Amino acid sequence: MGTASDIKLIDENGLRIDGRSPTELRPLKIETDVLERADGSAFIEWGGNKILVAVYGPREAYPKHTQDIEKAVVKARYNMSAFSVDERKRPGPDRRSVEISKVISEALSAAVMVEQFPRAQIDVFIEVLQADAGTRIAGLTASSVALAAAGIPMRDMVVGCAAGKVDGKIVLDLGKEEDNFGQADLPMGILAKSGKIVLMQMDGDMSQEEFEQATALIMDATKRIYEIQREALAGKYRALALERSGE
Ligand code: CDP
């Protein structure tokens, strides 16, 4: 979260700096099967975020000491490319990307039927090509689609979504200026069907009432995002059906 500033983020009509209402998501688009060599892949455009996800596996976990004899290990690696942000990002992992990789791995593990693949590893490479706030939840949303596109058995889809506080108001899905100059950001990962929370972090401060309001906005948006995930996958299966019927 940024420092307090004179920038007005919500106007007299209650609209945000990019013209959205408090409960509106930024434009969101997901495409599957964008990479040939991956077992599953997805490309997400969410606001100004552009993120590519490639899934490989399940395959035998290596090195061997990383194997779990009872279940597969889901290993997400979140990476921000040097050109994805305003100021060149130094290539390679940093504290932030290690943290994001860890929380995304944990969230995805809750959705994948890991018990079906003992000793295996499922790799999820998340490459942020353009960042515009909310990359962890966009990466998580796309990862879930890429895993399903890879045909990996899942008990549920994971939806990522955030809400936050700007100019003292609770709003859905913070944009870049809101992230920089707002008072709080609450990214969450939710299992679409069960509603279970599998990722929750918070930057900044909210009262309990504000937190509940933010959570309600996220839960409501989860349904909309899940629909977009399903449509992306339906597109894939429609394309597959056409291939099989030889059209
Ligand atoms: O991206 P997300 O909101 O999940 O994580 P964040 O750490 O709250 O970062 C918010 C935003 O700050 C990112 O989406 C980027 O647009 C920007 N950022 C940046 O410009 N340079 C970095 N090294 C890291 C983040």
CSV table of C-alpha atoms and ligand atoms in Angstrom, one decimal:
chain,number,residue,atom,x,y,z
A,1,MET,CA,0.0,0.0,0.0
A,2,GLY,CA,1.2,3.5,-0.7
A,3,THR,CA,1.4,6.4,1.5
A,4,ALA,CA,-1.4,8.9,2.0
A,5,SER,CA,-1.7,11.3,-0.8
A,6,ASP,CA,-3.9,14.1,-2.2
A,7,ILE,CA,-4.9,11.9,-5.2
A,8,LYS,CA,-8.7,11.5,-5.3
A,9,LEU,CA,-9.5,7.9,-6.1
A,10,ILE,CA,-13.3,8.1,-5.9
A,11,ASP,CA,-15.2,11.0,-7.4
A,12,GLU,CA,-18.4,12.7,-6.3
A,13,ASN,CA,-20.5,10.2,-8.2
A,14,GLY,CA,-18.9,7.3,-6.3
A,15,LEU,CA,-16.9,6.2,-9.4
A,16,ARG,CA,-13.3,5.1,-9.4
A,17,ILE,CA,-10.4,6.6,-11.2
A,18,ASP,CA,-10.9,4.2,-14.2
A,19,GLY,CA,-14.6,4.8,-14.2
A,20,ARG,CA,-15.6,1.6,-12.4
A,21,SER,CA,-18.3,1.2,-9.7
A,22,PRO,CA,-17.1,-0.1,-6.3
A,23,THR,CA,-18.3,-3.6,-7.1
A,24,GLU,CA,-17.0,-3.8,-10.7
A,25,LEU,CA,-14.1,-6.0,-11.8
A,26,ARG,CA,-11.6,-4.9,-14.3
A,27,PRO,CA,-12.0,-6.5,-17.8
A,28,LEU,CA,-11.0,-10.1,-17.6
A,29,LYS,CA,-10.2,-12.6,-20.4
A,30,ILE,CA,-8.7,-16.1,-20.2
A,31,GLU,CA,-7.5,-18.3,-23.0
A,32,THR,CA,-6.3,-21.9,-22.8
A,33,ASP,CA,-3.8,-24.0,-24.8
A,34,VAL,CA,-1.6,-21.1,-25.8
A,35,LEU,CA,1.7,-23.2,-25.5
A,36,GLU,CA,2.3,-26.3,-27.5
A,37,ARG,CA,4.9,-28.1,-25.3
A,38,ALA,CA,3.2,-27.6,-21.9
A,39,ASP,CA,0.7,-30.2,-20.7
A,40,GLY,CA,-1.7,-27.4,-20.0
A,41,SER,CA,-1.5,-23.6,-20.4
A,42,ALA,CA,-3.5,-20.4,-20.0
A,43,PHE,CA,-3.1,-16.8,-20.7
A,44,ILE,CA,-4.9,-14.2,-18.6
A,45,GLU,CA,-5.5,-10.5,-19.2
A,46,TRP,CA,-7.0,-8.9,-16.2
A,47,GLY,CA,-7.0,-5.1,-16.3
A,48,GLY,CA,-3.5,-4.3,-17.5
A,49,ASN,CA,-2.1,-7.6,-16.2
A,50,LYS,CA,-0.9,-10.1,-18.8
A,51,ILE,CA,0.2,-13.4,-17.4
A,52,LEU,CA,1.1,-16.7,-19.0
A,53,VAL,CA,0.9,-20.0,-17.1
A,54,ALA,CA,2.4,-23.4,-18.2
A,55,VAL,CA,1.7,-26.6,-16.4
A,56,TYR,CA,3.9,-29.7,-16.6
A,57,GLY,CA,3.1,-33.1,-14.9
A,58,PRO,CA,2.3,-35.0,-13.0
A,59,ARG,CA,5.8,-36.4,-13.3
A,60,GLU,CA,8.2,-38.1,-10.9
A,61,ALA,CA,9.4,-35.5,-8.4
A,62,TYR,CA,13.0,-34.8,-8.6
A,63,PRO,CA,15.3,-34.6,-6.7
A,64,LYS,CA,14.0,-37.7,-5.0
A,65,HIS,CA,14.1,-36.2,-1.4
A,66,THR,CA,11.4,-33.8,-2.5
A,67,GLN,CA,8.9,-36.7,-3.1
A,68,ASP,CA,5.9,-37.2,-0.8
A,69,ILE,CA,5.0,-40.9,-0.6
A,70,GLU,CA,1.4,-40.0,-0.1
A,71,LYS,CA,0.7,-37.3,-2.6
A,72,ALA,CA,1.9,-35.1,-5.4
A,73,VAL,CA,3.7,-31.9,-4.7
A,74,VAL,CA,2.3,-28.8,-6.5
A,75,LYS,CA,5.2,-26.5,-7.2
A,76,ALA,CA,4.2,-23.0,-8.5
A,77,ARG,CA,6.9,-20.6,-9.5
A,78,TYR,CA,5.8,-17.0,-9.9
A,79,ASN,CA,8.1,-14.9,-11.9
A,80,MET,CA,7.9,-11.3,-12.9
A,81,SER,CA,9.7,-10.5,-16.2
A,82,ALA,CA,12.2,-7.6,-16.1
A,83,PHE,CA,10.0,-5.6,-18.5
A,84,SER,CA,6.7,-6.2,-16.7
A,85,VAL,CA,6.8,-3.2,-14.4
A,86,ASP,CA,7.6,0.5,-14.8
A,87,GLU,CA,11.0,0.3,-13.2
A,88,ARG,CA,13.0,-2.6,-14.6
A,89,LYS,CA,12.6,-5.6,-12.3
A,90,ARG,CA,15.9,-7.3,-11.5
A,91,PRO,CA,15.6,-10.8,-13.0
A,92,GLY,CA,15.4,-13.9,-10.7
A,93,PRO,CA,13.6,-14.8,-7.5
A,94,ASP,CA,13.3,-12.2,-4.8
A,95,ARG,CA,11.6,-12.4,-1.4
A,96,ARG,CA,8.3,-11.3,-2.8
A,97,SER,CA,8.2,-13.9,-5.6
A,98,VAL,CA,9.2,-16.7,-3.3
A,99,GLU,CA,6.4,-15.7,-1.0
A,100,ILE,CA,3.8,-15.5,-3.8
A,101,SER,CA,5.0,-18.9,-5.2
A,102,LYS,CA,4.5,-20.4,-1.8
A,103,VAL,CA,1.0,-19.1,-1.2
A,104,ILE,CA,-0.1,-20.0,-4.7
A,105,SER,CA,1.3,-23.5,-4.4
A,106,GLU,CA,-0.6,-24.0,-1.2
A,107,ALA,CA,-3.9,-22.7,-2.7
A,108,LEU,CA,-3.6,-24.9,-5.7
A,109,SER,CA,-2.7,-28.0,-3.6
A,110,ALA,CA,-6.1,-27.7,-2.0
A,111,ALA,CA,-7.9,-28.0,-5.3
A,112,VAL,CA,-5.8,-30.7,-7.1
A,113,MET,CA,-6.5,-34.4,-6.2
A,114,VAL,CA,-2.9,-34.7,-5.1
A,115,GLU,CA,-3.5,-38.0,-3.3
A,116,GLN,CA,-3.9,-39.7,-6.7
A,117,PHE,CA,-0.3,-39.1,-7.6
A,118,PRO,CA,2.1,-40.1,-4.8
A,119,ARG,CA,5.8,-39.2,-5.4
A,120,ALA,CA,4.8,-36.9,-8.3
A,121,GLN,CA,5.4,-33.2,-8.9
A,122,ILE,CA,3.2,-30.9,-10.8
A,123,ASP,CA,5.0,-27.8,-12.0
A,124,VAL,CA,3.1,-24.5,-12.5
A,125,PHE,CA,5.1,-21.7,-14.1
A,126,ILE,CA,3.6,-18.3,-13.8
A,127,GLU,CA,5.2,-15.7,-16.0
A,128,VAL,CA,4.1,-12.1,-15.4
A,129,LEU,CA,4.6,-10.3,-18.7
A,130,GLN,CA,2.8,-7.1,-17.7
A,131,ALA,CA,1.9,-6.1,-14.1
A,132,ASP,CA,-0.9,-3.8,-13.1
A,133,ALA,CA,-1.8,-4.8,-9.5
A,134,GLY,CA,-3.3,-8.0,-8.4
A,135,THR,CA,-0.9,-10.3,-10.2
A,136,ARG,CA,-1.0,-13.0,-7.5
A,137,ILE,CA,-4.7,-13.4,-7.8
A,138,ALA,CA,-4.6,-13.2,-11.6
A,139,GLY,CA,-1.8,-15.8,-11.6
A,140,LEU,CA,-3.7,-18.0,-9.3
A,141,THR,CA,-6.9,-17.8,-11.4
A,142,ALA,CA,-5.0,-18.6,-14.6
A,143,SER,CA,-3.1,-21.5,-12.9
A,144,SER,CA,-6.3,-23.2,-12.0
A,145,VAL,CA,-7.5,-23.1,-15.6
A,146,ALA,CA,-4.1,-24.3,-16.9
A,147,LEU,CA,-4.2,-27.3,-14.4
A,148,ALA,CA,-7.7,-28.2,-15.6
A,149,ALA,CA,-6.6,-27.8,-19.2
A,150,ALA,CA,-3.7,-30.2,-18.5
A,151,GLY,CA,-6.4,-32.8,-17.5
A,152,ILE,CA,-5.2,-32.9,-13.9
A,153,PRO,CA,-8.0,-34.2,-11.6
A,154,MET,CA,-9.3,-31.4,-9.4
A,155,ARG,CA,-11.9,-31.4,-6.7
A,156,ASP,CA,-12.7,-27.7,-7.4
A,157,MET,CA,-11.4,-24.6,-9.3
A,158,VAL,CA,-9.5,-21.9,-7.4
A,159,VAL,CA,-10.6,-18.4,-8.1
A,160,GLY,CA,-8.4,-15.5,-7.1
A,161,CYS,CA,-9.9,-12.1,-6.4
A,162,ALA,CA,-9.1,-9.1,-4.2
A,163,ALA,CA,-10.9,-6.2,-2.6
A,164,GLY,CA,-9.5,-3.2,-0.8
A,165,LYS,CA,-10.0,0.1,0.8
A,166,VAL,CA,-9.5,3.4,-1.1
A,167,ASP,CA,-10.6,6.9,0.0
A,168,GLY,CA,-12.1,5.1,3.0
A,169,LYS,CA,-14.4,2.9,0.9
A,170,ILE,CA,-14.4,-0.8,0.2
A,171,VAL,CA,-14.0,-1.6,-3.5
A,172,LEU,CA,-13.5,-4.7,-5.6
A,173,ASP,CA,-10.3,-5.6,-7.5
A,174,LEU,CA,-7.9,-2.7,-7.0
A,175,GLY,CA,-6.2,-1.1,-10.0
A,176,LYS,CA,-2.7,0.2,-10.0
A,177,GLU,CA,-3.3,3.7,-8.6
A,178,GLU,CA,-5.7,2.3,-6.0
A,179,ASP,CA,-3.0,-0.2,-5.0
A,180,ASN,CA,-0.4,2.5,-4.8
A,181,PHE,CA,-2.5,5.1,-3.0
A,182,GLY,CA,-5.2,3.1,-1.3
A,183,GLN,CA,-5.3,2.1,2.4
A,184,ALA,CA,-5.7,-1.7,2.2
A,185,ASP,CA,-5.6,-4.6,-0.2
A,186,LEU,CA,-7.0,-8.1,0.6
A,187,PRO,CA,-6.2,-10.7,-2.0
A,188,MET,CA,-8.0,-14.0,-1.6
A,189,GLY,CA,-8.1,-17.5,-3.2
A,190,ILE,CA,-11.5,-19.3,-3.0
A,191,LEU,CA,-12.6,-22.8,-4.0
A,192,ALA,CA,-15.4,-22.0,-6.4
A,193,LYS,CA,-17.9,-24.6,-5.5
A,194,SER,CA,-17.2,-25.1,-1.7
A,195,GLY,CA,-16.5,-21.5,-1.0
A,196,LYS,CA,-13.5,-22.5,1.1
A,197,ILE,CA,-10.8,-19.9,1.5
A,198,VAL,CA,-7.3,-21.2,0.4
A,199,LEU,CA,-5.4,-18.0,0.2
A,200,MET,CA,-5.7,-14.8,2.3
A,201,GLN,CA,-3.3,-12.0,2.7
A,202,MET,CA,-3.7,-8.4,3.7
A,203,ASP,CA,-1.7,-5.3,3.1
A,204,GLY,CA,-2.8,-2.2,5.1
A,205,ASP,CA,-5.6,-1.9,7.6
A,206,MET,CA,-9.4,-2.6,7.7
A,207,SER,CA,-11.8,-2.7,10.5
A,208,GLN,CA,-13.7,-5.9,11.1
A,209,GLU,CA,-16.8,-4.5,9.5
A,210,GLU,CA,-14.8,-3.4,6.4
A,211,PHE,CA,-13.2,-6.8,6.2
A,212,GLU,CA,-16.6,-8.4,6.2
A,213,GLN,CA,-17.7,-6.1,3.5
A,214,ALA,CA,-14.6,-6.8,1.4
A,215,THR,CA,-15.0,-10.5,1.8
A,216,ALA,CA,-18.7,-10.3,0.7
A,217,LEU,CA,-17.6,-8.4,-2.4
A,218,ILE,CA,-15.0,-11.0,-3.2
A,219,MET,CA,-17.4,-14.0,-2.6
A,220,ASP,CA,-19.9,-12.4,-5.0
A,221,ALA,CA,-17.2,-11.8,-7.7
A,222,THR,CA,-15.9,-15.3,-7.4
A,223,LYS,CA,-19.0,-16.6,-9.2
A,224,ARG,CA,-18.4,-14.2,-12.1
A,225,ILE,CA,-14.7,-15.2,-12.4
A,226,TYR,CA,-15.5,-18.9,-12.1
A,227,GLU,CA,-17.9,-18.5,-15.1
A,228,ILE,CA,-15.1,-17.0,-17.2
A,229,GLN,CA,-12.8,-19.9,-16.2
A,230,ARG,CA,-15.4,-22.4,-17.2
A,231,GLU,CA,-16.0,-20.6,-20.5
A,232,ALA,CA,-12.3,-20.7,-21.2
A,233,LEU,CA,-12.2,-24.4,-20.6
A,234,ALA,CA,-15.5,-25.0,-22.5
A,235,GLY,CA,-13.8,-23.3,-25.5
A,236,LYS,CA,-11.0,-25.9,-25.2
A,237,TYR,CA,-13.3,-28.9,-25.1
A,238,ARG,CA,-15.3,-27.6,-28.0
A,239,ALA,CA,-12.1,-27.3,-30.0
A,240,LEU,CA,-11.1,-30.8,-28.9
A,241,ALA,CA,-14.5,-32.2,-30.0
A,242,LEU,CA,-14.1,-30.6,-33.4
A,243,GLU,CA,-10.7,-32.2,-33.8
A,244,ARG,CA,-12.0,-35.6,-32.9
A,245,SER,CA,-14.9,-35.4,-35.3
A,246,GLY,CA,-12.4,-34.5,-38.0
A,247,GLU,CA,-13.9,-31.1,-38.8
B,1,CDP,O1,0.6,-7.9,-7.9
B,1,CDP,P1,0.1,-8.1,-6.5
B,1,CDP,O2,-1.0,-7.1,-6.2
B,1,CDP,O3,-0.3,-9.5,-6.3
B,1,CDP,O4,1.3,-7.9,-5.5
B,1,CDP,P2,1.9,-6.5,-4.9
B,1,CDP,O5,3.2,-6.9,-4.2
B,1,CDP,O6,0.8,-5.9,-4.0
B,1,CDP,O7,2.2,-5.6,-6.1
B,1,CDP,C1,1.3,-4.7,-6.6
B,1,CDP,C2,1.8,-4.2,-7.9
B,1,CDP,O8,2.9,-3.4,-7.7
B,1,CDP,C3,2.1,-5.2,-9.0
B,1,CDP,O9,1.0,-5.8,-9.6
B,1,CDP,C4,3.0,-4.4,-9.9
B,1,CDP,O10,2.1,-3.7,-10.8
B,1,CDP,C5,3.7,-3.5,-8.9
B,1,CDP,N1,5.1,-3.9,-8.7
B,1,CDP,C6,6.1,-3.2,-9.3
B,1,CDP,O11,5.9,-2.3,-10.0
B,1,CDP,N2,7.4,-3.7,-9.1
B,1,CDP,C7,7.7,-4.7,-8.4
B,1,CDP,N3,9.0,-5.1,-8.2
B,1,CDP,C8,6.7,-5.4,-7.7
B,1,CDP,C9,5.3,-5.0,-7.9
